[in-house]
Amino acid sequence: ALNIPVYVVDPRDLEGVMKALIKIGEILNARQKALDIVEEMRRRIRHITSRVSGASHRPSVFFQIGISPIISVGSPTFIHELIVLAGGENVARGPTAYPRFSQEQVVALAPEVLIITSMARGGRFDEVKKSWEKWSDLPAVKNHRILVLDSNLFDRPSPRIVDALETLAMKIHPEQFGGLP
């Protein structure tokens, strides 16, 4: 109503994020800067995928983004793409973008790595981690692979999504980056 131009983006994958960045760069008369950012993102993605391609195993990953109820990420999400590019296998893959689970369902999936990230703040992360640790037969518990990661990296499809990919790859495959699982 005020004649203020509005441009809306809704990227669903890494390529969509990069296309949106270029378009925003064009709108803001900063196309070259946007192209430079996208090229750096592509370089970093190639580096990570090259590192994890040498791994002999793709660990199963449950990526928890919701605490109550337990919500994960299905195939039509950019976080699913990050898990795959980082060398993991998303046990919540499927047509539902954000499927809900009970703890028992997650235990039945037997993830080797369980990642908790949520916009909920405070001491909730410690509570959630402890609630998983009671499942002593869960591979992620046995191998001390319940990880709490910063949701700010994962929740917004922006250039920092490559930071999320790097973090995820180092957590899923620490052996490929000089660390121990």
mmCIF file with all atom_site columns, N, CA and C in Angstrom, residues 148-181:
data_model
loop_
_atom_site.group_PDB
_atom_site.id
_atom_site.type_symbol
_atom_site.label_atom_id
_atom_site.label_alt_id
_atom_site.label_comp_id
_atom_site.label_asym_id
_atom_site.label_entity_id
_atom_site.label_seq_id
_atom_site.pdbx_PDB_ins_code
_atom_site.Cartn_x
_atom_site.Cartn_y
_atom_site.Cartn_z
_atom_site.occupancy
_atom_site.B_iso_or_equiv
_atom_site.pdbx_formal_charge
_atom_site.auth_seq_id
_atom_site.auth_comp_id
_atom_site.auth_asym_id
_atom_site.auth_atom_id
_atom_site.pdbx_PDB_model_num
ATOM 1   N N  . VAL A 1 148 ? 24.699 -31.498 21.258 1.00 0.00 ? 148 VAL A N  1
ATOM 2   C CA . VAL A 1 148 ? 23.850 -30.313 21.266 1.00 0.00 ? 148 VAL A CA 1
ATOM 3   C C  . VAL A 1 148 ? 24.536 -29.261 20.408 1.00 0.00 ? 148 VAL A C  1
ATOM 4   N N  . LEU A 1 149 ? 23.873 -28.834 19.344 1.00 0.00 ? 149 LEU A N  1
ATOM 5   C CA . LEU A 1 149 ? 24.452 -27.856 18.417 1.00 0.00 ? 149 LEU A CA 1
ATOM 6   C C  . LEU A 1 149 ? 23.614 -26.583 18.380 1.00 0.00 ? 149 LEU A C  1
ATOM 7   N N  . ASP A 1 150 ? 24.252 -25.496 18.027 1.00 0.00 ? 150 ASP A N  1
ATOM 8   C CA . ASP A 1 150 ? 23.623 -24.176 17.991 1.00 0.00 ? 150 ASP A CA 1
ATOM 9   C C  . ASP A 1 150 ? 22.595 -24.084 16.866 1.00 0.00 ? 150 ASP A C  1
ATOM 10  N N  . SER A 1 151 ? 21.349 -23.874 17.235 1.00 0.00 ? 151 SER A N  1
ATOM 11  C CA . SER A 1 151 ? 20.283 -23.796 16.236 1.00 0.00 ? 151 SER A CA 1
ATOM 12  C C  . SER A 1 151 ? 20.436 -22.591 15.319 1.00 0.00 ? 151 SER A C  1
ATOM 13  N N  . ASN A 1 152 ? 21.149 -21.556 15.764 1.00 0.00 ? 152 ASN A N  1
ATOM 14  C CA . ASN A 1 152 ? 21.333 -20.377 14.913 1.00 0.00 ? 152 ASN A CA 1
ATOM 15  C C  . ASN A 1 152 ? 22.035 -20.718 13.600 1.00 0.00 ? 152 ASN A C  1
ATOM 16  N N  . LEU A 1 153 ? 22.849 -21.756 13.608 1.00 0.00 ? 153 LEU A N  1
ATOM 17  C CA . LEU A 1 153 ? 23.517 -22.169 12.370 1.00 0.00 ? 153 LEU A CA 1
ATOM 18  C C  . LEU A 1 153 ? 22.560 -22.873 11.414 1.00 0.00 ? 153 LEU A C  1
ATOM 19  N N  . PHE A 1 154 ? 21.624 -23.616 11.965 1.00 0.00 ? 154 PHE A N  1
ATOM 20  C CA . PHE A 1 154 ? 20.806 -24.528 11.158 1.00 0.00 ? 154 PHE A CA 1
ATOM 21  C C  . PHE A 1 154 ? 19.431 -24.008 10.772 1.00 0.00 ? 154 PHE A C  1
ATOM 22  N N  . ASP A 1 155 ? 18.901 -23.057 11.510 1.00 0.00 ? 155 ASP A N  1
ATOM 23  C CA . ASP A 1 155 ? 17.500 -22.685 11.350 1.00 0.00 ? 155 ASP A CA 1
ATOM 24  C C  . ASP A 1 155 ? 17.216 -21.682 10.237 1.00 0.00 ? 155 ASP A C  1
ATOM 25  N N  . ARG A 1 156 ? 18.214 -21.018 9.753  1.00 0.00 ? 156 ARG A N  1
ATOM 26  C CA . ARG A 1 156 ? 17.982 -19.976 8.765  1.00 0.00 ? 156 ARG A CA 1
ATOM 27  C C  . ARG A 1 156 ? 18.763 -20.251 7.481  1.00 0.00 ? 156 ARG A C  1
ATOM 28  N N  . PRO A 1 157 ? 18.069 -20.315 6.361  1.00 0.00 ? 157 PRO A N  1
ATOM 29  C CA . PRO A 1 157 ? 18.770 -20.553 5.097  1.00 0.00 ? 157 PRO A CA 1
ATOM 30  C C  . PRO A 1 157 ? 19.483 -19.289 4.622  1.00 0.00 ? 157 PRO A C  1
ATOM 31  N N  . SER A 1 158 ? 20.715 -19.129 5.061  1.00 0.00 ? 158 SER A N  1
ATOM 32  C CA . SER A 1 158 ? 21.532 -17.964 4.744  1.00 0.00 ? 158 SER A CA 1
ATOM 33  C C  . SER A 1 158 ? 22.948 -18.453 4.455  1.00 0.00 ? 158 SER A C  1
ATOM 34  N N  . PRO A 1 159 ? 23.889 -17.550 4.175  1.00 0.00 ? 159 PRO A N  1
ATOM 35  C CA . PRO A 1 159 ? 25.261 -18.007 3.925  1.00 0.00 ? 159 PRO A CA 1
ATOM 36  C C  . PRO A 1 159 ? 25.844 -18.826 5.077  1.00 0.00 ? 159 PRO A C  1
ATOM 37  N N  . ARG A 1 160 ? 25.354 -18.601 6.304  1.00 0.00 ? 160 ARG A N  1
ATOM 38  C CA . ARG A 1 160 ? 25.895 -19.362 7.433  1.00 0.00 ? 160 ARG A CA 1
ATOM 39  C C  . ARG A 1 160 ? 25.515 -20.839 7.388  1.00 0.00 ? 160 ARG A C  1
ATOM 40  N N  . ILE A 1 161 ? 24.660 -21.221 6.439  1.00 0.00 ? 161 ILE A N  1
ATOM 41  C CA . ILE A 1 161 ? 24.287 -22.619 6.311  1.00 0.00 ? 161 ILE A CA 1
ATOM 42  C C  . ILE A 1 161 ? 25.513 -23.477 5.998  1.00 0.00 ? 161 ILE A C  1
ATOM 43  N N  . VAL A 1 162 ? 26.520 -22.872 5.377  1.00 0.00 ? 162 VAL A N  1
ATOM 44  C CA . VAL A 1 162 ? 27.758 -23.614 5.108  1.00 0.00 ? 162 VAL A CA 1
ATOM 45  C C  . VAL A 1 162 ? 28.539 -23.808 6.407  1.00 0.00 ? 162 VAL A C  1
ATOM 46  N N  . ASP A 1 163 ? 28.445 -22.857 7.336  1.00 0.00 ? 163 ASP A N  1
ATOM 47  C CA . ASP A 1 163 ? 29.027 -23.065 8.667  1.00 0.00 ? 163 ASP A CA 1
ATOM 48  C C  . ASP A 1 163 ? 28.368 -24.277 9.319  1.00 0.00 ? 163 ASP A C  1
ATOM 49  N N  . ALA A 1 164 ? 27.047 -24.387 9.153  1.00 0.00 ? 164 ALA A N  1
ATOM 50  C CA . ALA A 1 164 ? 26.302 -25.524 9.697  1.00 0.00 ? 164 ALA A CA 1
ATOM 51  C C  . ALA A 1 164 ? 26.799 -26.826 9.073  1.00 0.00 ? 164 ALA A C  1
ATOM 52  N N  . LEU A 1 165 ? 27.004 -26.826 7.762  1.00 0.00 ? 165 LEU A N  1
ATOM 53  C CA . LEU A 1 165 ? 27.500 -28.023 7.073  1.00 0.00 ? 165 LEU A CA 1
ATOM 54  C C  . LEU A 1 165 ? 28.870 -28.413 7.612  1.00 0.00 ? 165 LEU A C  1
ATOM 55  N N  . GLU A 1 166 ? 29.760 -27.452 7.769  1.00 0.00 ? 166 GLU A N  1
ATOM 56  C CA . GLU A 1 166 ? 31.095 -27.750 8.298  1.00 0.00 ? 166 GLU A CA 1
ATOM 57  C C  . GLU A 1 166 ? 31.009 -28.327 9.703  1.00 0.00 ? 166 GLU A C  1
ATOM 58  N N  . THR A 1 167 ? 30.192 -27.709 10.549 1.00 0.00 ? 167 THR A N  1
ATOM 59  C CA . THR A 1 167 ? 30.024 -28.189 11.921 1.00 0.00 ? 167 THR A CA 1
ATOM 60  C C  . THR A 1 167 ? 29.479 -29.609 11.924 1.00 0.00 ? 167 THR A C  1
ATOM 61  N N  . LEU A 1 168 ? 28.454 -29.835 11.134 1.00 0.00 ? 168 LEU A N  1
ATOM 62  C CA . LEU A 1 168 ? 27.828 -31.149 11.072 1.00 0.00 ? 168 LEU A CA 1
ATOM 63  C C  . LEU A 1 168 ? 28.809 -32.211 10.575 1.00 0.00 ? 168 LEU A C  1
ATOM 64  N N  . ALA A 1 169 ? 29.555 -31.906 9.541  1.00 0.00 ? 169 ALA A N  1
ATOM 65  C CA . ALA A 1 169 ? 30.530 -32.866 9.007  1.00 0.00 ? 169 ALA A CA 1
ATOM 66  C C  . ALA A 1 169 ? 31.587 -33.214 10.054 1.00 0.00 ? 169 ALA A C  1
ATOM 67  N N  . MET A 1 170 ? 32.057 -32.220 10.787 1.00 0.00 ? 170 MET A N  1
ATOM 68  C CA . MET A 1 170 ? 33.068 -32.480 11.824 1.00 0.00 ? 170 MET A CA 1
ATOM 69  C C  . MET A 1 170 ? 32.505 -33.292 12.983 1.00 0.00 ? 170 MET A C  1
ATOM 70  N N  . LYS A 1 171 ? 31.212 -33.152 13.255 1.00 0.00 ? 171 LYS A N  1
ATOM 71  C CA . LYS A 1 171 ? 30.584 -33.918 14.325 1.00 0.00 ? 171 LYS A CA 1
ATOM 72  C C  . LYS A 1 171 ? 30.239 -35.336 13.877 1.00 0.00 ? 171 LYS A C  1
ATOM 73  N N  . ILE A 1 172 ? 29.813 -35.499 12.636 1.00 0.00 ? 172 ILE A N  1
ATOM 74  C CA . ILE A 1 172 ? 29.465 -36.830 12.128 1.00 0.00 ? 172 ILE A CA 1
ATOM 75  C C  . ILE A 1 172 ? 30.725 -37.627 11.808 1.00 0.00 ? 172 ILE A C  1
ATOM 76  N N  . HIS A 1 173 ? 31.721 -36.953 11.245 1.00 0.00 ? 173 HIS A N  1
ATOM 77  C CA . HIS A 1 173 ? 32.965 -37.620 10.834 1.00 0.00 ? 173 HIS A CA 1
ATOM 78  C C  . HIS A 1 173 ? 34.194 -36.933 11.427 1.00 0.00 ? 173 HIS A C  1
ATOM 79  N N  . PRO A 1 174 ? 34.329 -36.913 12.753 1.00 0.00 ? 174 PRO A N  1
ATOM 80  C CA . PRO A 1 174 ? 35.507 -36.240 13.326 1.00 0.00 ? 174 PRO A CA 1
ATOM 81  C C  . PRO A 1 174 ? 36.822 -36.860 12.862 1.00 0.00 ? 174 PRO A C  1
ATOM 82  N N  . GLU A 1 175 ? 36.780 -38.156 12.540 1.00 0.00 ? 175 GLU A N  1
ATOM 83  C CA . GLU A 1 175 ? 37.999 -38.832 12.090 1.00 0.00 ? 175 GLU A CA 1
ATOM 84  C C  . GLU A 1 175 ? 38.509 -38.282 10.766 1.00 0.00 ? 175 GLU A C  1
ATOM 85  N N  . GLN A 1 176 ? 37.654 -37.684 9.970  1.00 0.00 ? 176 GLN A N  1
ATOM 86  C CA . GLN A 1 176 ? 38.057 -37.101 8.688  1.00 0.00 ? 176 GLN A CA 1
ATOM 87  C C  . GLN A 1 176 ? 38.663 -35.707 8.871  1.00 0.00 ? 176 GLN A C  1
ATOM 88  N N  . PHE A 1 177 ? 38.574 -35.186 10.103 1.00 0.00 ? 177 PHE A N  1
ATOM 89  C CA . PHE A 1 177 ? 39.059 -33.838 10.380 1.00 0.00 ? 177 PHE A CA 1
ATOM 90  C C  . PHE A 1 177 ? 40.100 -33.834 11.503 1.00 0.00 ? 177 PHE A C  1
ATOM 91  N N  . GLY A 1 178 ? 40.692 -34.992 11.745 1.00 0.00 ? 178 GLY A N  1
ATOM 92  C CA . GLY A 1 178 ? 41.757 -35.085 12.733 1.00 0.00 ? 178 GLY A CA 1
ATOM 93  C C  . GLY A 1 178 ? 41.297 -35.288 14.162 1.00 0.00 ? 178 GLY A C  1
ATOM 94  N N  . GLY A 1 179 ? 40.008 -35.515 14.384 1.00 0.00 ? 179 GLY A N  1
ATOM 95  C CA . GLY A 1 179 ? 39.503 -35.724 15.732 1.00 0.00 ? 179 GLY A CA 1
ATOM 96  C C  . GLY A 1 179 ? 39.062 -37.156 15.933 1.00 0.00 ? 179 GLY A C  1
ATOM 97  N N  . LEU A 1 180 ? 38.656 -37.459 17.144 1.00 0.00 ? 180 LEU A N  1
ATOM 98  C CA . LEU A 1 180 ? 38.145 -38.775 17.475 1.00 0.00 ? 180 LEU A CA 1
ATOM 99  C C  . LEU A 1 180 ? 36.645 -38.725 17.661 1.00 0.00 ? 180 LEU A C  1
ATOM 100 N N  . PRO A 1 181 ? 35.938 -39.768 17.255 1.00 0.00 ? 181 PRO A N  1
ATOM 101 C CA . PRO A 1 181 ? 34.488 -39.796 17.478 1.00 0.00 ? 181 PRO A CA 1
ATOM 102 C C  . PRO A 1 181 ? 34.169 -39.714 18.965 1.00 0.00 ? 181 PRO A C  1
#
